[in-house]
Amino acid sequence: MKISILFITLCLSAIASYSLPAHATSTEKNTNTPLYIDNINIVDVTTGKVLKNRQLKIRKGKIIAINAAQTPITDGSHEYLDGKGHYAMPGLIDMHAHAYDSAAFVIALSHGVTHLRLMNGVQEHLLWRKELENGSRVGSTITVSSPIISGFTDAHMHYSAQTPADAITAVTTAKQLGYDLIKAYGNLTAEVLRALLLEAKKQNIPVAKHGPHPVVDMNWNELKGLQSLEHVEDIYQGPLNYQNDQKALDETIATLKTLNTPVTPTLNIYWQLTQISDQKQTFIDTLPEGYISPLIELQEKHNQLKRWINSPLEMALHNKKTLAFLQEITLQLYKANITLLVGSDSGVLLSPHGLATHKEMELMHQAGLPILEVLRAATINPAKALEKESQLGKIAVGYNADLILSEHNPLDTLATLKNPVWVVKQGRIFSKTELETLRQHAINERSLWQEMRILLNAGISTGVSTGTNTGTCTCISADK
C-alpha cells in the first residue's frame, strides 16, 4: 500500500460527500438449534470421491453427524433444508488477500470463500477477527498477518527492519498485539531475516515470506518451517533472473521440495495486470462495481493502474508470455509434489474479492492441475498450513460447518462454485438470494471515514512515514 499526500487529499474530497453507514451486517440465528441439511452429495476432497445421498446434522457451528439421506429426525425444534441433490464441499480458503474495509469479508463469503488469510494486517483486523469468529459480524473468518516487515524505510503500513534489533522488536510487537503470523518481505537483509526467523521461532508465531527463495547471502535450508512462500512470479524474478531457464527452474524446484514448505502461486494478480495492460480501460470497466472499496480504487487508479493502462503493446505481449510461464512453473511445482495453496492477492490492482479466488483456481486448473488438486489447494492444504486441519477443509464430524452447496459436481466443473446455491458459515445457512442481499448491503453501507482512519492510523502505528516507495517487484505494489 503506497499512500501519498495526493491520495490523502483525494480521499478527503471523496469522503466529504459520503454518508456515514450503519453498523456491520449481522444475523440473529440461534446456532443452538440443530440444522439438518438433507438429500445432498458430499464431495470428499481428500479421496476425490462423492458420498451420495447424505444428511448433515449441524449444531453450534459444528458438524455433529453425517447420516444417510432422509434419516428420521428425532429432535423437536430444528431447522431443515432439503438439499435437492446438490453437492456439498468445504468452504474455500484464500491464503493471500488484502482488505481494509469489512465489506470484503461479506463479498468473499457470497462467493463461497469462508476463510481468508490477510497478508498485511492492521489492528482493526484483530477486532474484526473476533467479531467474525463469534458471529456478531457476518463474513469470511480471517487469519491476520502482521504488518509487512520489510527493508523499506518509507513504506506505509510496513514495519521497517534495518537491523536485527528492529526485526526482533517487530516480531515481539506483532506477537503481543495478537497477530496470527509474521509477513516477511523479500528485501530484508540476510542478517535481519535470520533474526526475524529466530525470534518468530522463540515467540512461536509462524512466518510467511514474500518470494519462494532466500535473500542474498542466505541458504535455502534456512527457510524450512515457514507457513508458506508467496508468489511464483518471484521465482521467475529471483532464481531464474527473468529467464525461461529450465535448468535453473529444475534446480529451484528440487531445492524447494527439500524445504517441505507450501507455495502460494498468486497467478490471479499477474493475470489481472496482464488484462489491464492488454485491454486497458475496457477491462477495468468489466470489473464488478463495489467489490473494491472506493478509497483503494482511488489509490490504485492514481498509482499502479497508470503503469499498465499506459503500457505499450510490447509490454502486454510480454505479460501474456510471462503469465503462461508462471502457470508452467506452478504445474512443475505440482508435479514435484510441492504443496500448493490458493491465494488470489485480491484487493490489489482492483482484483475483486471472492471472484479473484475463483480466478486463481481457474488459472491453476488451466495450468494443468487436476480439479481435485485445485480443490485441495483451496481447502485441506490451507487448513493444514494454518494448523487448523482438525477444524477446516473437510466435511467431517467435529469440523466447522463451513460449506458450499453447488448445483453441479465441482469435481466436474469449478465454475459451479463461483455462485453457490447456499453457503453455510459456522452453522448459519445463507441462500444465493440472501448472499446477494448481504453483499449489496455491505457495499452500500461501507464507511469511507472508517477506512481512511484505518489506513492512516496503520502508518502511525508502524512508525513509518506516509511517503511513497517504488518497491522491488516489477509488477505489483510493495504490499502484495
CSV table of C-alpha atoms in Angstrom, one decimal:
chain,number,residue,atom,x,y,z
A,1,MET,CA,0.0,0.0,0.0
A,2,LYS,CA,1.6,3.2,-1.2
A,3,ILE,CA,0.0,6.3,0.3
A,4,SER,CA,0.8,9.8,-1.0
A,5,ILE,CA,-0.3,13.3,0.1
A,6,LEU,CA,-2.3,13.4,-3.2
A,7,PHE,CA,-4.1,10.3,-2.3
A,8,ILE,CA,-5.0,11.6,1.1
A,9,THR,CA,-6.3,14.8,-0.4
A,10,LEU,CA,-8.4,12.8,-2.9
A,11,CYS,CA,-9.8,10.6,-0.2
A,12,LEU,CA,-10.8,13.5,2.0
A,13,SER,CA,-12.6,15.0,-1.0
A,14,ALA,CA,-14.4,11.7,-1.7
A,15,ILE,CA,-15.4,11.3,2.0
A,16,ALA,CA,-16.8,14.8,2.2
A,17,SER,CA,-19.8,13.7,0.1
A,18,TYR,CA,-20.2,10.2,1.6
A,19,SER,CA,-22.8,9.4,4.2
A,20,LEU,CA,-22.0,7.5,7.4
A,21,PRO,CA,-23.1,3.9,7.4
A,22,ALA,CA,-24.9,1.7,9.8
A,23,HIS,CA,-23.0,-1.0,11.8
A,24,ALA,CA,-21.8,-4.1,10.1
A,25,THR,CA,-24.4,-6.6,9.0
A,26,SER,CA,-25.2,-9.4,11.4
A,27,THR,CA,-27.7,-12.2,11.8
A,28,GLU,CA,-29.5,-13.4,14.8
A,29,LYS,CA,-30.0,-17.1,14.0
A,30,ASN,CA,-29.8,-19.4,17.0
A,31,THR,CA,-27.0,-21.9,16.3
A,32,ASN,CA,-28.0,-24.0,19.3
A,33,THR,CA,-31.0,-25.2,17.3
A,34,PRO,CA,-29.9,-28.2,15.2
A,35,LEU,CA,-29.8,-27.7,11.4
A,36,TYR,CA,-30.4,-30.6,9.1
A,37,ILE,CA,-29.2,-30.4,5.5
A,38,ASP,CA,-30.8,-33.4,3.8
A,39,ASN,CA,-30.5,-35.1,0.4
A,40,ILE,CA,-27.1,-33.9,-0.6
A,41,ASN,CA,-24.0,-35.4,-2.2
A,42,ILE,CA,-20.8,-34.7,-0.2
A,43,VAL,CA,-17.5,-34.1,-2.1
A,44,ASP,CA,-14.6,-35.7,-0.1
A,45,VAL,CA,-11.7,-33.5,-1.2
A,46,THR,CA,-9.3,-36.0,0.5
A,47,THR,CA,-10.2,-39.0,-1.6
A,48,GLY,CA,-11.9,-37.4,-4.5
A,49,LYS,CA,-15.0,-39.5,-4.0
A,50,VAL,CA,-18.6,-38.3,-3.8
A,51,LEU,CA,-20.6,-39.6,-0.9
A,52,LYS,CA,-24.1,-39.7,-2.4
A,53,ASN,CA,-27.4,-39.2,-0.6
A,54,ARG,CA,-26.4,-37.9,2.7
A,55,GLN,CA,-27.8,-35.9,5.6
A,56,LEU,CA,-25.8,-33.5,7.7
A,57,LYS,CA,-26.7,-32.5,11.3
A,58,ILE,CA,-25.1,-29.3,12.4
A,59,ARG,CA,-25.2,-27.7,15.9
A,60,LYS,CA,-23.3,-24.8,17.4
A,61,GLY,CA,-21.4,-24.2,14.2
A,62,LYS,CA,-20.1,-27.8,14.1
A,63,ILE,CA,-21.0,-30.9,12.1
A,64,ILE,CA,-22.2,-33.4,14.6
A,65,ALA,CA,-23.4,-36.2,12.4
A,66,ILE,CA,-23.4,-37.4,8.8
A,67,ASN,CA,-26.2,-39.9,8.1
A,68,ALA,CA,-27.9,-41.5,5.2
A,69,ALA,CA,-30.4,-39.1,3.4
A,70,GLN,CA,-33.9,-39.0,4.9
A,71,THR,CA,-32.8,-40.4,8.2
A,72,PRO,CA,-35.7,-39.8,10.6
A,73,ILE,CA,-35.2,-36.6,12.7
A,74,THR,CA,-36.0,-37.0,16.4
A,75,ASP,CA,-35.2,-33.5,17.5
A,76,GLY,CA,-38.2,-31.4,18.4
A,77,SER,CA,-37.1,-28.0,17.5
A,78,HIS,CA,-34.8,-27.9,14.4
A,79,GLU,CA,-34.1,-26.2,11.1
A,80,TYR,CA,-34.3,-28.3,7.9
A,81,LEU,CA,-33.1,-27.7,4.4
A,82,ASP,CA,-33.8,-30.1,1.5
A,83,GLY,CA,-30.5,-30.0,-0.5
A,84,LYS,CA,-32.4,-31.4,-3.5
A,85,GLY,CA,-29.4,-33.5,-4.7
A,86,HIS,CA,-26.9,-30.6,-4.7
A,87,TYR,CA,-23.2,-31.0,-4.0
A,88,ALA,CA,-21.7,-30.0,-0.7
A,89,MET,CA,-17.9,-29.4,-0.2
A,90,PRO,CA,-15.8,-27.5,2.3
A,91,GLY,CA,-15.8,-23.7,2.1
A,92,LEU,CA,-12.9,-22.2,0.2
A,93,ILE,CA,-9.8,-20.7,1.9
A,94,ASP,CA,-8.0,-17.9,0.2
A,95,MET,CA,-4.5,-17.7,1.6
A,96,HIS,CA,-3.4,-14.3,0.2
A,97,ALA,CA,-5.8,-11.3,0.4
A,98,HIS,CA,-5.7,-7.6,1.2
A,99,ALA,CA,-8.7,-5.8,2.6
A,100,TYR,CA,-9.1,-2.7,4.8
A,101,ASP,CA,-12.9,-2.5,4.9
A,102,SER,CA,-15.2,-5.1,6.3
A,103,ALA,CA,-17.4,-5.4,3.2
A,104,ALA,CA,-14.6,-7.5,1.7
A,105,PHE,CA,-15.4,-10.4,4.1
A,106,VAL,CA,-19.1,-10.4,3.1
A,107,ILE,CA,-18.3,-10.2,-0.6
A,108,ALA,CA,-15.9,-13.1,-0.3
A,109,LEU,CA,-18.4,-15.2,1.7
A,110,SER,CA,-21.1,-14.5,-1.0
A,111,HIS,CA,-18.8,-16.4,-3.4
A,112,GLY,CA,-18.2,-19.4,-1.1
A,113,VAL,CA,-14.9,-18.2,0.4
A,114,THR,CA,-15.4,-18.9,4.0
A,115,HIS,CA,-11.9,-18.0,5.3
A,116,LEU,CA,-9.2,-15.5,4.3
A,117,ARG,CA,-5.6,-15.0,5.3
A,118,LEU,CA,-4.9,-11.3,5.2
A,119,MET,CA,-1.4,-10.6,4.3
A,120,ASN,CA,-0.8,-7.0,5.6
A,121,GLY,CA,-2.6,-6.8,8.9
A,122,VAL,CA,-3.7,-3.7,10.8
A,123,GLN,CA,-5.1,-3.6,14.3
A,124,GLU,CA,-8.7,-3.1,13.1
A,125,HIS,CA,-8.4,-6.6,11.6
A,126,LEU,CA,-7.9,-8.1,15.1
A,127,LEU,CA,-11.2,-6.6,16.2
A,128,TRP,CA,-13.0,-7.8,13.1
A,129,ARG,CA,-11.4,-11.3,13.5
A,130,LYS,CA,-13.0,-11.6,16.9
A,131,GLU,CA,-16.4,-10.4,15.7
A,132,LEU,CA,-16.3,-12.7,12.7
A,133,GLU,CA,-15.4,-15.7,14.9
A,134,ASN,CA,-18.2,-15.0,17.5
A,135,GLY,CA,-20.8,-14.4,14.8
A,136,SER,CA,-21.6,-10.8,15.7
A,137,ARG,CA,-20.3,-9.8,12.2
A,138,VAL,CA,-21.2,-11.8,9.1
A,139,GLY,CA,-18.5,-12.7,6.6
A,140,SER,CA,-15.5,-14.9,6.0
A,141,THR,CA,-13.4,-15.5,9.1
A,142,ILE,CA,-9.9,-14.3,8.9
A,143,THR,CA,-6.3,-15.1,9.8
A,144,VAL,CA,-4.3,-11.9,10.1
A,145,SER,CA,-0.6,-11.4,9.4
A,146,SER,CA,1.5,-8.7,11.0
A,147,PRO,CA,2.1,-5.5,9.0
A,148,ILE,CA,4.7,-6.4,6.5
A,149,ILE,CA,8.2,-6.4,7.9
A,150,SER,CA,10.4,-5.1,5.2
A,151,GLY,CA,13.7,-3.3,4.4
A,152,PHE,CA,11.9,-0.2,3.2
A,153,THR,CA,12.4,3.0,5.2
A,154,ASP,CA,9.4,4.9,3.9
A,155,ALA,CA,6.7,2.3,3.1
A,156,HIS,CA,3.3,3.0,4.6
A,157,MET,CA,1.9,0.1,6.7
A,158,HIS,CA,5.2,-1.7,7.0
A,159,TYR,CA,7.5,-2.3,9.9
A,160,SER,CA,10.9,-1.1,8.7
A,161,ALA,CA,13.6,-3.5,9.8
A,162,GLN,CA,17.1,-2.2,9.1
A,163,THR,CA,18.8,-4.2,11.8
A,164,PRO,CA,18.4,-7.5,13.7
A,165,ALA,CA,17.1,-5.5,16.7
A,166,ASP,CA,14.4,-3.9,14.5
A,167,ALA,CA,13.3,-7.4,13.4
A,168,ILE,CA,13.2,-8.7,16.9
A,169,THR,CA,11.1,-5.7,18.1
A,170,ALA,CA,8.7,-6.1,15.1
A,171,VAL,CA,8.1,-9.8,15.8
A,172,THR,CA,7.7,-9.3,19.5
A,173,THR,CA,5.3,-6.4,19.0
A,174,ALA,CA,3.2,-8.4,16.4
A,175,LYS,CA,3.0,-11.3,18.8
A,176,GLN,CA,2.0,-9.1,21.7
A,177,LEU,CA,-0.7,-7.4,19.7
A,178,GLY,CA,-2.2,-10.7,18.7
A,179,TYR,CA,-1.4,-11.2,15.0
A,180,ASP,CA,-1.6,-14.7,13.8
A,181,LEU,CA,1.6,-14.8,11.7
A,182,ILE,CA,4.5,-12.7,10.5
A,183,LYS,CA,4.7,-11.4,6.9
A,184,ALA,CA,8.4,-11.1,5.9
A,185,TYR,CA,9.2,-9.1,2.8
A,186,GLY,CA,11.8,-10.2,0.3
A,187,ASN,CA,14.1,-7.2,0.6
A,188,LEU,CA,15.3,-7.9,4.2
A,189,THR,CA,19.0,-8.5,4.5
A,190,ALA,CA,20.1,-12.0,5.4
A,191,GLU,CA,21.2,-10.8,8.9
A,192,VAL,CA,17.8,-9.2,9.6
A,193,LEU,CA,15.8,-12.1,8.2
A,194,ARG,CA,17.7,-14.6,10.3
A,195,ALA,CA,17.0,-12.5,13.4
A,196,LEU,CA,13.3,-12.4,12.4
A,197,LEU,CA,13.0,-16.1,11.9
A,198,LEU,CA,14.8,-16.9,15.1
A,199,GLU,CA,12.6,-14.5,17.1
A,200,ALA,CA,9.5,-15.9,15.5
A,201,LYS,CA,10.5,-19.4,16.5
A,202,LYS,CA,11.1,-18.2,20.1
A,203,GLN,CA,7.7,-16.5,20.1
A,204,ASN,CA,6.0,-19.5,18.5
A,205,ILE,CA,4.5,-17.5,15.7
A,206,PRO,CA,4.6,-18.7,12.1
A,207,VAL,CA,6.1,-16.8,9.2
A,208,ALA,CA,5.1,-16.4,5.5
A,209,LYS,CA,7.8,-15.0,3.3
A,210,HIS,CA,7.3,-12.9,0.1
A,211,GLY,CA,9.2,-14.8,-2.6
A,212,PRO,CA,9.9,-18.6,-2.7
A,213,HIS,CA,13.7,-18.2,-2.4
A,214,PRO,CA,16.3,-17.0,0.1
A,215,VAL,CA,17.6,-13.5,0.2
A,216,VAL,CA,21.2,-12.7,-0.8
A,217,ASP,CA,23.8,-14.4,1.4
A,218,MET,CA,21.2,-16.8,2.9
A,219,ASN,CA,21.0,-20.6,2.4
A,220,TRP,CA,17.8,-22.3,1.2
A,221,ASN,CA,17.6,-24.5,4.2
A,222,GLU,CA,17.1,-21.5,6.4
A,223,LEU,CA,13.6,-21.2,5.0
A,224,LYS,CA,12.5,-24.5,6.4
A,225,GLY,CA,9.5,-24.5,8.7
A,226,LEU,CA,7.7,-21.4,7.3
A,227,GLN,CA,4.0,-21.3,7.0
A,228,SER,CA,4.3,-20.6,3.2
A,229,LEU,CA,6.3,-18.9,0.5
A,230,GLU,CA,4.4,-16.4,-1.7
A,231,HIS,CA,4.3,-15.7,-5.5
A,232,VAL,CA,5.7,-17.9,-8.2
A,233,GLU,CA,6.4,-14.6,-10.0
A,234,ASP,CA,9.3,-14.2,-7.6
A,235,ILE,CA,10.8,-17.5,-8.7
A,236,TYR,CA,10.9,-16.0,-12.2
A,237,GLN,CA,12.3,-12.7,-11.0
A,238,GLY,CA,14.7,-14.3,-8.4
A,239,PRO,CA,16.4,-17.6,-9.1
A,240,LEU,CA,15.6,-17.5,-12.8
A,241,ASN,CA,16.7,-13.9,-13.3
A,242,TYR,CA,13.8,-13.2,-15.6
A,243,GLN,CA,14.7,-16.0,-18.0
A,244,ASN,CA,12.8,-19.1,-19.1
A,245,ASP,CA,15.7,-21.2,-17.9
A,246,GLN,CA,14.5,-24.8,-17.4
A,247,LYS,CA,17.8,-26.0,-15.8
A,248,ALA,CA,17.6,-23.2,-13.2
A,249,LEU,CA,13.9,-24.0,-12.6
A,250,ASP,CA,14.6,-27.7,-12.1
A,251,GLU,CA,17.3,-26.8,-9.5
A,252,THR,CA,15.0,-24.3,-7.8
A,253,ILE,CA,12.1,-26.8,-7.6
A,254,ALA,CA,14.4,-29.6,-6.4
A,255,THR,CA,15.6,-27.3,-3.6
A,256,LEU,CA,12.1,-26.1,-2.7
A,257,LYS,CA,11.0,-29.7,-2.3
A,258,THR,CA,13.5,-30.2,0.4
A,259,LEU,CA,12.0,-27.4,2.4
A,260,ASN,CA,8.6,-29.1,2.7
A,261,THR,CA,7.0,-25.6,2.7
A,262,PRO,CA,3.8,-24.7,0.8
A,263,VAL,CA,3.9,-22.3,-2.0
A,264,THR,CA,1.1,-19.8,-2.9
A,265,PRO,CA,1.4,-19.1,-6.6
A,266,THR,CA,-0.9,-16.0,-6.8
A,267,LEU,CA,-1.4,-16.4,-10.5
A,268,ASN,CA,-4.5,-14.3,-10.5
A,269,ILE,CA,-2.8,-11.0,-9.8
A,270,TYR,CA,-0.4,-11.4,-12.8
A,271,TRP,CA,-3.5,-12.3,-14.9
A,272,GLN,CA,-5.1,-9.1,-13.6
A,273,LEU,CA,-2.2,-6.9,-14.6
A,274,THR,CA,-2.0,-8.7,-18.0
A,275,GLN,CA,-5.6,-8.0,-18.7
A,276,ILE,CA,-5.2,-4.3,-17.8
A,277,SER,CA,-2.0,-3.9,-19.9
A,278,ASP,CA,-3.8,-5.6,-22.9
A,279,GLN,CA,-7.3,-4.3,-22.7
A,280,LYS,CA,-6.8,-1.1,-20.7
A,281,GLN,CA,-9.9,0.7,-19.6
A,282,THR,CA,-12.1,-1.8,-21.4
A,283,PHE,CA,-11.1,-4.5,-18.9
A,284,ILE,CA,-11.4,-2.2,-15.9
A,285,ASP,CA,-15.0,-1.4,-17.0
A,286,THR,CA,-15.9,-5.1,-16.7
A,287,LEU,CA,-15.0,-5.4,-13.1
A,288,PRO,CA,-17.9,-5.7,-10.7
A,289,GLU,CA,-19.0,-2.5,-9.1
A,290,GLY,CA,-18.3,-2.1,-5.4
A,291,TYR,CA,-16.1,-5.2,-4.9
A,292,ILE,CA,-13.1,-3.0,-4.0
A,293,SER,CA,-13.5,-0.1,-1.6
A,294,PRO,CA,-13.7,3.4,-3.2
A,295,LEU,CA,-10.6,4.5,-1.3
A,296,ILE,CA,-8.4,1.6,-2.5
A,297,GLU,CA,-9.8,2.0,-6.0
A,298,LEU,CA,-8.9,5.7,-6.0
A,299,GLN,CA,-5.4,5.0,-4.7
A,300,GLU,CA,-4.9,2.3,-7.4
A,301,LYS,CA,-6.1,4.5,-10.2
A,302,HIS,CA,-3.6,7.2,-9.2
A,303,ASN,CA,-0.8,4.8,-8.7
A,304,GLN,CA,-0.3,1.3,-10.1
A,305,LEU,CA,-3.0,1.3,-12.8
A,306,LYS,CA,-1.4,4.1,-14.7
A,307,ARG,CA,1.6,1.9,-15.4
A,308,TRP,CA,-0.4,-0.8,-17.0
A,309,ILE,CA,-3.0,1.3,-18.8
A,310,ASN,CA,-0.2,3.4,-20.4
A,311,SER,CA,2.0,0.4,-21.2
A,312,PRO,CA,2.8,-0.3,-24.9
A,313,LEU,CA,1.6,-3.4,-26.8
A,314,GLU,CA,5.0,-5.0,-26.4
A,315,MET,CA,4.5,-5.0,-22.6
A,316,ALA,CA,1.1,-6.6,-22.9
A,317,LEU,CA,2.6,-9.4,-25.1
A,318,HIS,CA,5.4,-9.8,-22.7
A,319,ASN,CA,3.0,-10.1,-19.8
A,320,LYS,CA,0.9,-12.8,-21.6
A,321,LYS,CA,4.1,-14.8,-22.3
A,322,THR,CA,5.2,-14.4,-18.7
A,323,LEU,CA,1.8,-15.5,-17.3
A,324,ALA,CA,2.0,-18.7,-19.4
A,325,PHE,CA,5.4,-19.4,-17.9
A,326,LEU,CA,4.2,-18.7,-14.4
A,327,GLN,CA,1.5,-21.3,-15.0
A,328,GLU,CA,4.1,-23.7,-16.2
A,329,ILE,CA,6.2,-23.1,-13.0
A,330,THR,CA,3.0,-23.8,-11.0
A,331,LEU,CA,2.4,-27.1,-12.9
A,332,GLN,CA,6.0,-28.2,-12.3
A,333,LEU,CA,5.7,-27.4,-8.6
A,334,TYR,CA,2.6,-29.6,-8.5
A,335,LYS,CA,4.4,-32.4,-10.4
A,336,ALA,CA,7.2,-32.2,-7.8
A,337,ASN,CA,4.6,-32.8,-5.1
A,338,ILE,CA,5.2,-29.4,-3.5
A,339,THR,CA,2.1,-28.4,-1.6
A,340,LEU,CA,0.2,-25.5,-3.3
A,341,LEU,CA,-2.2,-23.0,-1.7
A,342,VAL,CA,-4.8,-21.0,-3.4
A,343,GLY,CA,-4.1,-17.3,-2.8
A,344,SER,CA,-5.6,-14.6,-5.1
A,345,ASP,CA,-3.9,-11.4,-3.9
A,346,SER,CA,-7.4,-9.9,-4.0
A,347,GLY,CA,-7.7,-6.2,-3.2
A,348,VAL,CA,-4.5,-5.4,-5.3
A,349,LEU,CA,-4.9,-3.9,-8.8
A,350,LEU,CA,-8.7,-3.8,-8.3
A,351,SER,CA,-8.8,-7.6,-8.2
A,352,PRO,CA,-12.3,-8.3,-6.8
A,353,HIS,CA,-12.7,-10.2,-3.5
A,354,GLY,CA,-14.3,-13.6,-3.8
A,355,LEU,CA,-14.2,-13.7,-7.6
A,356,ALA,CA,-10.4,-13.5,-7.6
A,357,THR,CA,-10.3,-16.7,-5.6
A,358,HIS,CA,-12.2,-18.5,-8.3
A,359,LYS,CA,-10.0,-16.9,-11.0
A,360,GLU,CA,-6.9,-18.3,-9.1
A,361,MET,CA,-8.4,-21.7,-9.1
A,362,GLU,CA,-9.3,-21.5,-12.8
A,363,LEU,CA,-5.8,-20.4,-13.7
A,364,MET,CA,-4.3,-23.3,-11.7
A,365,HIS,CA,-6.6,-25.7,-13.5
A,366,GLN,CA,-5.7,-24.2,-16.8
A,367,ALA,CA,-2.0,-24.6,-15.9
A,368,GLY,CA,-2.6,-28.4,-15.9
A,369,LEU,CA,-3.5,-29.2,-12.3
A,370,PRO,CA,-6.4,-31.7,-12.0
A,371,ILE,CA,-9.6,-30.2,-10.5
A,372,LEU,CA,-9.2,-32.3,-7.4
A,373,GLU,CA,-5.7,-30.9,-6.7
A,374,VAL,CA,-7.1,-27.3,-7.1
A,375,LEU,CA,-9.9,-28.1,-4.6
A,376,ARG,CA,-7.3,-29.4,-2.2
A,377,ALA,CA,-5.2,-26.3,-2.6
A,378,ALA,CA,-8.3,-24.3,-1.6
A,379,THR,CA,-9.4,-26.4,1.3
A,380,ILE,CA,-7.3,-29.1,3.1
A,381,ASN,CA,-3.9,-27.7,2.1
A,382,PRO,CA,-4.5,-24.2,3.6
A,383,ALA,CA,-6.2,-25.8,6.6
A,384,LYS,CA,-3.0,-27.8,7.3
A,385,ALA,CA,-0.8,-24.8,6.7
A,386,LEU,CA,-2.8,-22.8,9.2
A,387,GLU,CA,-2.7,-25.7,11.6
A,388,LYS,CA,-6.5,-25.8,11.5
A,389,GLU,CA,-6.7,-29.2,9.9
A,390,SER,CA,-9.0,-30.5,12.6
A,391,GLN,CA,-11.4,-27.6,12.1
A,392,LEU,CA,-11.4,-26.6,8.4
A,393,GLY,CA,-11.0,-28.1,5.0
A,394,LYS,CA,-13.2,-31.2,5.3
A,395,ILE,CA,-16.8,-32.2,5.7
A,396,ALA,CA,-16.5,-34.5,8.7
A,397,VAL,CA,-17.9,-34.9,12.2
A,398,GLY,CA,-16.3,-32.4,14.5
A,399,TYR,CA,-15.4,-29.9,11.8
A,400,ASN,CA,-16.6,-26.4,11.4
A,401,ALA,CA,-19.8,-26.2,9.4
A,402,ASP,CA,-18.3,-24.0,6.7
A,403,LEU,CA,-19.7,-25.4,3.4
A,404,ILE,CA,-20.6,-24.6,-0.2
A,405,LEU,CA,-23.6,-26.2,-1.8
A,406,SER,CA,-23.5,-26.1,-5.6
A,407,GLU,CA,-25.8,-27.2,-8.3
A,408,HIS,CA,-23.2,-29.3,-10.1
A,409,ASN,CA,-20.4,-31.6,-9.0
A,410,PRO,CA,-17.3,-29.3,-8.6
A,411,LEU,CA,-15.1,-32.3,-9.5
A,412,ASP,CA,-16.5,-31.9,-13.0
A,413,THR,CA,-16.6,-28.1,-13.2
A,414,LEU,CA,-15.0,-25.5,-10.9
A,415,ALA,CA,-17.3,-22.8,-12.3
A,416,THR,CA,-20.3,-24.2,-10.3
A,417,LEU,CA,-18.6,-22.9,-7.1
A,418,LYS,CA,-18.5,-19.2,-8.1
A,419,ASN,CA,-22.1,-18.5,-7.3
A,420,PRO,CA,-23.2,-21.1,-4.7
A,421,VAL,CA,-26.8,-22.2,-4.2
A,422,TRP,CA,-26.2,-22.0,-0.5
A,423,VAL,CA,-23.3,-21.2,1.8
A,424,VAL,CA,-23.1,-22.4,5.3
A,425,LYS,CA,-20.8,-20.4,7.7
A,426,GLN,CA,-20.4,-21.5,11.3
A,427,GLY,CA,-23.7,-23.4,11.1
A,428,ARG,CA,-25.6,-20.4,9.6
A,429,ILE,CA,-27.1,-21.1,6.2
A,430,PHE,CA,-27.4,-18.4,3.5
A,431,SER,CA,-29.3,-18.8,0.2
A,432,LYS,CA,-28.0,-17.3,-3.0
A,433,THR,CA,-30.6,-14.5,-2.7
A,434,GLU,CA,-29.6,-13.8,0.9
A,435,LEU,CA,-25.9,-13.7,-0.1
A,436,GLU,CA,-26.6,-11.2,-2.9
A,437,THR,CA,-28.6,-9.1,-0.5
A,438,LEU,CA,-25.9,-9.2,2.2
A,439,ARG,CA,-23.2,-8.4,-0.4
A,440,GLN,CA,-25.1,-5.3,-1.7
A,441,HIS,CA,-25.9,-4.1,1.8
A,442,ALA,CA,-22.2,-4.4,2.8
A,443,ILE,CA,-21.2,-2.5,-0.3
A,444,ASN,CA,-23.8,0.2,0.2
A,445,GLU,CA,-23.0,0.7,3.9
A,446,ARG,CA,-19.2,0.7,3.9
A,447,SER,CA,-17.6,3.5,5.9
A,448,LEU,CA,-15.1,5.6,4.0
A,449,TRP,CA,-14.3,7.5,7.2
A,450,GLN,CA,-13.5,4.3,9.0
A,451,GLU,CA,-11.3,3.0,6.2
A,452,MET,CA,-9.4,6.3,5.9
A,453,ARG,CA,-8.8,6.2,9.7
A,454,ILE,CA,-7.6,2.6,9.5
A,455,LEU,CA,-5.1,3.4,6.6
A,456,LEU,CA,-3.7,6.5,8.2
A,457,ASN,CA,-3.5,5.0,11.7
A,458,ALA,CA,-1.7,2.0,10.4
A,459,GLY,CA,1.1,4.2,9.1
A,460,ILE,CA,1.3,5.8,12.5
A,461,SER,CA,1.2,2.6,14.5
A,462,THR,CA,4.1,1.0,12.5
A,463,GLY,CA,6.2,4.0,12.9
A,464,VAL,CA,6.9,4.8,9.3
A,465,SER,CA,6.1,7.8,7.1
A,466,THR,CA,3.2,8.2,4.6
A,467,GLY,CA,5.6,8.8,1.7
A,468,THR,CA,5.7,6.7,-1.4
A,469,ASN,CA,8.1,3.9,-2.3
A,470,THR,CA,9.0,2.2,-5.5
A,471,GLY,CA,9.2,-1.3,-4.2
A,472,THR,CA,11.3,-4.1,-5.7
A,473,CYS,CA,8.7,-6.0,-7.6
A,474,THR,CA,8.5,-5.2,-11.2
A,475,CYS,CA,4.8,-6.0,-11.4
A,476,ILE,CA,2.8,-5.4,-8.2
A,477,SER,CA,3.0,-3.0,-5.4
A,478,ALA,CA,5.2,-3.5,-2.4
A,479,ASP,CA,2.5,-4.8,-0.2
A,480,LYS,CA,1.5,-7.9,-2.2
